[in-house]
Structures are given as C-alpha cells and as structure tokens.
Amino acid sequence: MAYTPTPADRFSFGLWTVGNPGRDPFGEPVRPVRDPVALVELLAEVGAWGVNFHDNDLVPIDATSAERERIVRDFTAALRATGLVVPMATTNLFSDPAFKDGAFTSNDPQVRAFALQKTMRAIDLGVECGAEIYVFWGGREGVESDASKDPLEALKRYREALNFLCAYVRDQGYPLRFALEPKPNEPRGDIYLATVGHALAFIATLDHPEMVGVNPEVAHETMAGLNFLHGVAQAWEAGKLFHIDLNDQVIGRYDQDFRFGAANLKASFFLVKFLEDVGYSGPRHFDAHAYRTEDLAGVKAFARGCMRTYLVLKEKARQWNADPEIQALLAELSYGEQATSGYSRAAAEALKTRSFDRAALGARGLAYEHLDQLTIEVLLGVR
Ligand code: GCO
Ligand code: MN
Ligand code: MN
C-alpha cells in the first residue's frame, strides 16, 4: 500500500516519544505510563523499524541488578518477537535532581564523575540491546546566569567527558559511534553547543573526532530561528550526519515536539528531499510526541502520521525532481557550471582583466517566484 512504512525506511521512535504521558510544566500526565514491552508492541503495530531509549526509559534509576536483568530480558524478548531493532541509545542526564546544574559540565566534580559512571553503564545497556549510535543531548549542560559557570571551563569539562567515554568505548571494543545533539535552550536558560555548527567545530577538538558526529533535531535549530536544512547539509558534507531527530516546531514558541511536518510543510519537504537526494542511510528518528489532548488512539495516529508524512514528502520530492518545468528552470540557472577552473597565476591574471556586463547580471530575473510557486503546487497536489 502507498505510504506504508517498511524496515527499509529506517523509521524509529524513542520509548519516551510514544510513551510520553502528556505531562507539561502546567499539568499532570493525561495518559497512563506504558511499560517498554507494550511500547515495543505499539511501535510494531504502527510499522516502525526501530526503538531508542534513555537508560531510565528502560531501567528505572533505582532498579536492583535483578530487576535490570528481568527488564532487559523481557524487552529483548519483545524485540525478537516483533522484529524491532535498537539503533540508538542515550543517557538520561537531566531528570534527576543531582543533574540540576548539568552533568559533564557541572561545577561539582562528584556530579561529573557520577555522570560518567551513569553513562558508561548506559552505554553497556545500549550495546547489549544492539545500539550502534549513542546520542549525547546536553539538556542540563548550561546556565541561567553566566555568573555561575565559566564557559571556557564548561567546554573543557565537556571535552574531557567525551574523550573519557570515547576511550571507554574503544577499550571495550564496542562498535559504537557518538552523536552530539545540539539545542539552544530548554530546559536550561542557555545550553552549551547550541547549534549544529557549534557542535561540528567542537568535535574537531576531541581526541577521537572520527567517532563523533551530530544528531540534529528539526525543533532545536528552528527554536533558534535558524534554517535546519542548512545545518543538516553542513553536517552531511562533513561526514558527520550520524543520526537525525525529526519533529516540528513553530519559531519562537516553547519546545513543541510536534508530529513531523505538522508546522512547516515546505521546510519538511526540503529536508526529506535533501535526505533522499544525498542518500542518507541512517535512522530517521521521530523525536516528538502526541498532543496532550490525545489518548492511545491519538498516540498511534501521531506515530503513523510522522511516518506517512515523511513518505508522502519523499514521493513529492521524486515528483519535484522529475518535473520538466522545474528542471527547465533549474537548467537555466547553469547550476553545474564552474565560476573558474581553479587557481593558476595565468587564470588569475586573465580573470582580473575579463570584462563583465554588470548591468545585465543585475537586470536578469531569476524566476525564483515561479520556481517556488511550482514547489507549492507540487506540495498542494495540483501538479
Ligand atoms: C529534547 C531532546 C531530547 C533528546 C533525547 C535523546 O528536546 O528533549 O530532543 O528528546 O533527543 O534526550 O538524547
Ligand atoms: Mn528536542
Ligand atoms: Mn531530540
């Protein structure tokens, strides 16, 4: 059937996404908490391929080792029964009050050491369940006031932690790569490594930069008022697009985590088109949740909607790429042609004396209005 997800689409959800009970800063949960096995079954029912988790989505922070074993046994049995895989795992370094001033960047060395211990254990758990990507979202790694933390010291601590954990993974021989997930704010007033660009520059300063990439999220760059696609493209070009968090967000609002495509259809379209055109083969992870108004049926509608919208947009991208009028407009832009054939002294001398018809260059209409309208019409289904 058209727009039906298959494992080849590599659609994944976090336990915390379809398991989100609808708590917000103003209100109590509106949906019952479901255990990981029930959530795996729900994801299998709606057609997802993968399930991701924070350590404590699966194993409560105060579980005994016997409880841990039983939970992991039941969870992996559910994976086998449904065929779902665990592509990614991560650590909850933000819920417990111990992390109120950050984990790796906390001013307290005991908190930093505890964060490393918790992450090593969570890495063991993730690898045990089959994860090959490990996400670091620095939710509490920030400040409300710069009086409280030195930003240089914070970066140094962040680097020390990631270097330690890269060394741990290598020492264990785990087939695991790290993906840093930037976010500008929420829950902290300001979070370090605020954007994809910040993260990419930071990765280059690590001991094992080849092990570390990024996990950009639609909502996070959008909250900052940035063009998400541009960040993704830069990560892709750097060979650092290890994972991606898909959802939606209206600029300037609270952290909304809407269903993919729910807010900015055109931006979602160009994102899907990019991922498909370049052949991104990593997980397409939906880090979003159902509106607080929803019951279980609404949660399923939410999850199905994320995947269906992705697949519809993928079809629209194919249509856009094959549209003769759109392609003719692009051809007129001389897209593929080079400005120069590279530097040589002779080429530089020749270029310095070449004459340009500046007025004609400025006078030429580029037909972007028409191109964009054609895009809109593809999206509206009238072409
Ligand atoms: C957020 C983040 C998180 C992370 C998750 C995995 O805004 O809360 O997107 O959902 O993605 O912690 O690391
Ligand atoms: Mn987010
Ligand atoms: Mn995320």
Coordinates of C-alpha atoms and ligand atoms in Angstrom, one line a residue:
M1 CA 0.0 0.0 0.0
A2 CA 1.2 3.5 -0.7
Y3 CA 2.9 5.4 2.1
T4 CA 3.1 2.2 4.3
P5 CA 6.4 2.2 6.2
T6 CA 8.8 -0.7 5.7
P7 CA 12.0 -1.6 7.6
A8 CA 14.0 -0.1 4.6
D9 CA 12.7 3.3 5.6
R10 CA 14.5 3.0 9.0
F11 CA 11.8 4.8 10.9
S12 CA 12.5 4.8 14.7
F13 CA 10.9 6.3 17.8
G14 CA 12.1 6.7 21.3
L15 CA 10.4 4.9 24.2
W16 CA 9.9 8.4 25.6
T17 CA 8.1 9.6 22.5
V18 CA 5.1 7.2 22.1
G19 CA 5.4 6.7 25.9
N20 CA 5.0 10.4 26.6
P21 CA 2.2 10.6 29.2
G22 CA 1.5 14.3 28.4
R23 CA 3.0 15.9 31.5
D24 CA 3.9 19.6 31.0
P25 CA 5.0 22.4 33.2
F26 CA 1.4 23.3 33.9
G27 CA -0.3 20.0 34.1
E28 CA -0.2 16.4 35.3
P29 CA 0.0 13.4 33.0
V30 CA -3.1 12.7 30.9
R31 CA -2.2 9.2 29.6
P32 CA -1.2 6.1 31.6
V33 CA 2.5 5.2 31.6
R34 CA 3.1 2.1 29.5
D35 CA 5.9 -0.3 30.0
P36 CA 8.7 -0.8 27.4
V37 CA 7.2 -4.1 26.2
A38 CA 3.8 -2.5 25.5
L39 CA 5.6 0.4 23.7
V40 CA 7.6 -2.0 21.5
E41 CA 4.3 -3.8 20.6
L42 CA 2.7 -0.4 19.8
L43 CA 5.6 0.6 17.6
A44 CA 5.5 -2.7 15.8
E45 CA 1.7 -2.3 15.3
V46 CA 2.1 1.1 13.6
G47 CA 5.0 -0.2 11.4
A48 CA 8.1 1.3 12.9
W49 CA 11.6 -0.3 12.4
G50 CA 13.4 0.8 15.5
V51 CA 13.1 1.8 19.1
N52 CA 15.5 4.0 21.0
F53 CA 15.7 4.7 24.7
H54 CA 17.4 6.6 27.6
D55 CA 18.8 4.2 30.2
N56 CA 16.0 5.1 32.6
D57 CA 13.2 4.8 30.0
L58 CA 14.0 1.1 30.2
V59 CA 15.6 0.5 33.6
P60 CA 14.5 2.8 36.5
I61 CA 17.3 4.7 38.1
D62 CA 16.9 2.9 41.4
A63 CA 16.4 -0.7 39.9
T64 CA 18.3 -3.6 41.5
S65 CA 20.6 -5.6 39.2
A66 CA 18.0 -8.5 39.4
E67 CA 15.3 -6.0 38.2
R68 CA 17.6 -4.8 35.5
E69 CA 18.1 -8.3 34.2
R70 CA 14.4 -9.1 34.2
I71 CA 13.5 -5.9 32.4
V72 CA 16.2 -6.3 29.7
R73 CA 15.2 -10.0 29.2
D74 CA 11.5 -9.0 28.7
F75 CA 12.5 -6.1 26.4
T76 CA 14.8 -8.1 24.2
A77 CA 12.2 -10.9 24.0
A78 CA 9.7 -8.3 22.8
L79 CA 12.3 -7.1 20.2
R80 CA 12.8 -10.6 18.9
A81 CA 9.0 -11.3 18.8
T82 CA 8.3 -8.1 16.9
G83 CA 11.5 -7.8 14.8
L84 CA 12.1 -4.3 16.0
V85 CA 15.8 -3.2 16.5
V86 CA 17.5 -0.7 18.8
P87 CA 19.5 1.6 16.5
M88 CA 20.4 4.2 19.1
A89 CA 20.6 4.6 22.9
T90 CA 21.3 7.5 25.2
T91 CA 21.6 8.6 28.8
N92 CA 19.2 10.5 31.0
L93 CA 21.4 13.1 32.4
F94 CA 18.7 15.6 33.0
S95 CA 15.8 14.3 35.1
D96 CA 17.5 13.5 38.4
P97 CA 18.0 16.5 40.8
A98 CA 21.7 15.6 41.0
F99 CA 22.0 16.9 37.5
K100 CA 20.2 20.2 38.1
D101 CA 23.4 22.2 37.2
G102 CA 24.5 19.9 34.4
A103 CA 26.2 16.5 34.2
F104 CA 29.5 16.7 32.3
T105 CA 29.7 20.4 32.8
S106 CA 28.6 20.6 36.4
N107 CA 30.7 22.7 38.7
D108 CA 30.8 19.7 41.1
P109 CA 33.4 17.1 40.3
Q110 CA 31.4 14.5 42.1
V111 CA 28.4 15.1 39.8
R112 CA 30.8 15.0 36.7
A113 CA 32.2 11.6 37.9
F114 CA 28.7 10.3 38.6
A115 CA 27.6 11.4 35.1
L116 CA 30.5 9.4 33.6
Q117 CA 29.6 6.3 35.7
K118 CA 25.9 6.6 34.7
T119 CA 26.9 7.0 31.0
M120 CA 29.3 4.0 31.0
R121 CA 26.5 1.8 32.4
A122 CA 24.0 3.2 30.0
I123 CA 26.4 2.5 27.1
D124 CA 26.8 -1.1 28.3
L125 CA 23.0 -1.3 28.3
G126 CA 22.6 0.2 24.9
V127 CA 25.2 -2.0 23.3
E128 CA 23.7 -5.1 25.0
C129 CA 20.4 -4.2 23.1
G130 CA 22.2 -3.7 19.8
A131 CA 22.7 0.1 19.6
E132 CA 25.3 1.3 17.2
I133 CA 24.8 5.0 17.8
Y134 CA 25.0 6.7 21.1
V135 CA 23.4 10.2 21.5
F136 CA 24.5 13.0 23.8
W137 CA 21.9 15.6 24.3
G138 CA 23.2 18.1 26.8
G139 CA 19.8 19.1 28.2
R140 CA 21.2 20.5 31.5
E141 CA 24.6 21.4 30.2
G142 CA 24.1 25.1 30.5
V143 CA 23.3 28.1 32.7
E144 CA 20.6 30.5 33.7
S145 CA 23.4 33.0 34.6
D146 CA 26.9 33.2 33.3
A147 CA 27.9 34.2 36.9
S148 CA 27.5 30.5 37.8
K149 CA 29.8 28.8 35.3
D150 CA 32.8 29.8 33.2
P151 CA 32.0 28.9 29.6
L152 CA 35.7 28.0 28.8
E153 CA 35.8 25.7 31.8
A154 CA 32.5 24.1 30.7
L155 CA 33.8 23.4 27.3
K156 CA 36.9 21.9 28.8
R157 CA 34.9 19.6 31.0
Y158 CA 32.6 18.6 28.2
R159 CA 35.7 17.6 26.1
E160 CA 37.2 15.7 29.0
A161 CA 34.0 13.7 29.4
L162 CA 33.6 12.8 25.7
N163 CA 37.3 11.9 25.5
F164 CA 36.9 9.6 28.5
L165 CA 33.9 8.0 27.0
C166 CA 35.4 7.5 23.6
A167 CA 38.3 5.8 25.3
Y168 CA 35.9 3.6 27.2
V169 CA 34.1 2.5 24.1
R170 CA 37.4 1.8 22.3
D171 CA 38.7 -0.1 25.3
Q172 CA 35.6 -2.3 25.4
G173 CA 35.8 -2.8 21.6
Y174 CA 32.2 -1.7 21.2
P175 CA 31.0 -0.9 17.6
L176 CA 29.5 2.4 18.8
R177 CA 29.7 5.9 17.4
F178 CA 28.6 9.1 19.3
A179 CA 26.2 11.7 18.0
L180 CA 26.0 15.1 19.8
E181 CA 22.6 16.7 19.8
P182 CA 22.7 20.5 19.9
K183 CA 19.9 22.6 21.4
P184 CA 20.0 26.3 22.2
N185 CA 17.8 26.3 25.4
E186 CA 15.2 24.4 27.3
P187 CA 15.4 23.1 30.0
R188 CA 18.4 25.5 30.7
G189 CA 18.2 29.2 30.0
D190 CA 21.1 28.6 27.6
I191 CA 22.7 25.3 26.7
Y192 CA 26.3 24.9 25.6
L193 CA 26.9 23.7 22.0
A194 CA 23.8 25.5 20.9
T195 CA 23.7 24.6 17.2
V196 CA 24.9 22.1 14.7
G197 CA 27.7 24.5 13.8
H198 CA 28.9 24.8 17.4
A199 CA 28.9 21.0 17.7
L200 CA 30.8 20.4 14.5
A201 CA 33.5 22.8 15.5
F202 CA 33.8 21.2 18.9
I203 CA 34.0 17.7 17.6
A204 CA 37.2 18.6 15.7
T205 CA 38.9 19.3 19.1
L206 CA 38.3 15.8 20.5
D207 CA 40.8 13.0 20.9
H208 CA 38.8 10.8 18.5
P209 CA 36.8 13.1 16.2
E210 CA 36.2 10.2 13.8
M211 CA 34.0 8.5 16.4
V212 CA 31.8 11.5 16.9
G213 CA 29.1 13.1 14.7
V214 CA 25.9 15.0 15.3
N215 CA 22.2 14.3 15.8
P216 CA 20.5 17.5 14.6
E217 CA 16.8 18.0 15.5
V218 CA 14.3 20.0 13.5
A219 CA 12.9 21.7 16.5
H220 CA 16.2 22.7 18.0
E221 CA 17.6 24.8 15.1
T222 CA 14.1 26.1 14.5
M223 CA 13.8 27.3 18.1
A224 CA 16.9 29.3 17.4
G225 CA 15.3 30.8 14.3
L226 CA 17.8 29.0 12.0
N227 CA 17.4 27.1 8.8
F228 CA 17.6 23.5 9.9
L229 CA 18.3 22.2 6.4
H230 CA 21.5 24.3 6.2
G231 CA 22.8 22.8 9.4
V232 CA 22.0 19.3 8.2
A233 CA 23.7 19.9 4.9
Q234 CA 26.8 21.1 6.6
A235 CA 26.8 18.0 8.9
W236 CA 26.3 15.8 5.9
E237 CA 29.2 17.4 3.9
A238 CA 31.5 17.0 6.9
G239 CA 30.6 13.3 7.1
K240 CA 29.0 13.9 10.5
L241 CA 25.3 13.2 10.0
F242 CA 25.2 10.1 12.1
H243 CA 21.5 10.4 13.2
I244 CA 18.6 12.8 12.9
D245 CA 15.7 13.8 15.1
L246 CA 12.6 14.6 13.1
N247 CA 9.7 16.6 14.5
D248 CA 8.3 20.0 14.1
Q249 CA 8.2 23.4 15.8
V250 CA 6.9 26.9 15.3
I251 CA 9.7 29.5 15.7
G252 CA 9.5 31.5 18.9
R253 CA 7.3 29.1 20.8
Y254 CA 8.0 26.7 23.6
D255 CA 9.7 23.3 22.8
Q256 CA 6.8 21.8 21.0
D257 CA 8.0 18.4 19.6
F258 CA 5.1 18.3 17.1
R259 CA 4.4 15.4 14.7
F260 CA 6.8 15.6 11.7
G261 CA 5.5 18.0 9.1
A262 CA 2.8 19.4 11.4
A263 CA 4.1 23.0 11.4
N264 CA 6.4 23.8 8.5
L265 CA 5.4 21.7 5.5
K266 CA 7.8 23.4 3.0
A267 CA 10.8 23.1 5.3
S268 CA 9.9 19.5 6.0
F269 CA 9.7 18.8 2.3
F270 CA 13.1 20.3 1.5
L271 CA 14.6 18.3 4.4
V272 CA 13.1 15.0 3.2
K273 CA 14.2 15.8 -0.4
F274 CA 17.8 16.5 0.9
L275 CA 18.0 13.3 2.9
E276 CA 16.7 11.2 0.0
D277 CA 18.7 13.0 -2.7
V278 CA 22.0 12.6 -0.9
G279 CA 21.2 9.0 0.1
Y280 CA 21.3 9.4 3.9
S281 CA 21.0 5.8 5.1
G282 CA 20.9 6.4 8.9
P283 CA 17.9 6.1 11.1
R284 CA 15.0 8.5 10.6
H285 CA 14.1 9.0 14.2
F286 CA 11.0 10.8 15.3
D287 CA 11.7 12.7 18.5
A288 CA 8.2 14.1 19.0
H289 CA 5.1 13.3 20.9
A290 CA 1.3 13.4 20.6
Y291 CA -0.6 16.5 21.6
R292 CA -1.6 16.4 25.3
T293 CA -5.2 16.1 24.2
E294 CA -4.7 12.6 22.9
D295 CA -5.5 9.1 24.2
L296 CA -3.9 5.8 23.0
A297 CA -5.6 6.0 19.6
G298 CA -4.2 9.6 19.2
V299 CA -0.7 8.4 20.1
K300 CA -0.9 5.8 17.3
A301 CA -2.3 8.4 14.9
F302 CA 0.6 10.6 15.8
A303 CA 3.2 7.9 15.2
R304 CA 1.6 6.8 11.9
G305 CA 1.3 10.5 10.8
C306 CA 5.0 11.1 11.3
M307 CA 5.9 8.2 9.0
R308 CA 3.2 8.8 6.5
T309 CA 4.1 12.4 6.1
Y310 CA 7.7 11.5 5.5
L311 CA 6.7 9.0 2.8
V312 CA 4.3 11.4 1.2
L313 CA 7.1 14.1 1.1
K314 CA 9.5 11.6 -0.3
E315 CA 7.1 10.9 -3.1
K316 CA 6.7 14.7 -3.6
A317 CA 10.5 15.0 -3.8
R318 CA 10.6 12.4 -6.6
Q319 CA 7.9 14.3 -8.4
W320 CA 9.7 17.6 -7.9
N321 CA 12.9 16.1 -9.3
A322 CA 11.1 14.7 -12.3
D323 CA 9.0 17.8 -13.1
P324 CA 10.1 19.1 -16.6
E325 CA 9.1 22.7 -15.9
I326 CA 11.0 22.7 -12.6
Q327 CA 14.0 21.1 -14.2
A328 CA 14.0 23.5 -17.1
L329 CA 14.0 26.4 -14.6
L330 CA 17.0 24.9 -12.8
A331 CA 18.8 24.3 -16.1
E332 CA 18.5 28.0 -16.9
L333 CA 20.4 28.7 -13.6
S334 CA 23.5 27.0 -15.0
Y335 CA 23.7 25.1 -11.8
G336 CA 26.5 22.7 -12.7
E337 CA 28.9 25.2 -14.3
Q338 CA 32.1 26.4 -12.5
A339 CA 32.9 30.0 -12.0
T340 CA 36.6 29.3 -12.7
S341 CA 38.6 26.2 -13.5
G342 CA 40.7 26.7 -10.3
Y343 CA 43.6 28.8 -9.5
S344 CA 46.7 29.4 -11.6
R345 CA 48.6 32.6 -12.0
A346 CA 47.6 32.8 -15.6
A347 CA 43.9 32.2 -14.8
A348 CA 44.1 34.9 -12.1
E349 CA 45.6 37.4 -14.5
A350 CA 43.0 36.6 -17.1
L351 CA 40.2 36.9 -14.6
K352 CA 41.5 40.3 -13.5
T353 CA 41.1 41.7 -17.0
R354 CA 37.9 39.9 -18.1
S355 CA 35.0 42.2 -18.7
F356 CA 31.6 41.5 -17.2
D357 CA 28.3 43.0 -18.2
R358 CA 27.4 44.0 -14.6
A359 CA 24.2 45.7 -15.6
A360 CA 23.0 42.6 -17.4
L361 CA 23.9 40.4 -14.5
G362 CA 21.9 42.6 -12.2
A363 CA 18.9 43.0 -14.5
R364 CA 18.3 39.4 -15.1
G365 CA 15.2 37.9 -13.4
L366 CA 15.9 34.6 -11.8
A367 CA 12.3 33.2 -11.9
Y368 CA 12.5 32.1 -8.3
E369 CA 8.9 33.2 -7.7
H370 CA 7.8 30.8 -10.4
L371 CA 10.1 28.0 -9.1
D372 CA 8.7 28.4 -5.6
Q373 CA 5.1 28.5 -6.7
L374 CA 5.7 25.3 -8.7
T375 CA 7.1 23.8 -5.5
I376 CA 4.0 24.9 -3.6
E377 CA 1.8 23.4 -6.2
V378 CA 3.6 20.1 -6.1
L379 CA 3.0 20.2 -2.3
L380 CA -0.6 21.1 -2.7
G381 CA -1.1 18.3 -5.1
V382 CA -2.3 20.3 -8.0
R383 CA 0.6 19.4 -10.4
Ligands
GCO1 C1 14.7 17.3 23.9 C2 15.7 16.4 23.2 C3 15.6 15.0 23.7 C4 16.8 14.2 23.2 C5 16.8 12.8 23.9 C6 17.8 11.9 23.3 O1 14.5 18.4 23.4 O2 14.2 17.0 25.0 O3 15.4 16.4 21.8 O4 14.4 14.4 23.4 O5 16.7 14.0 21.8 O6 17.2 13.1 25.2 O7 19.0 12.2 23.6
MN2 MN 14.1 18.2 21.4
MN3 MN 16.0 15.1 20.3

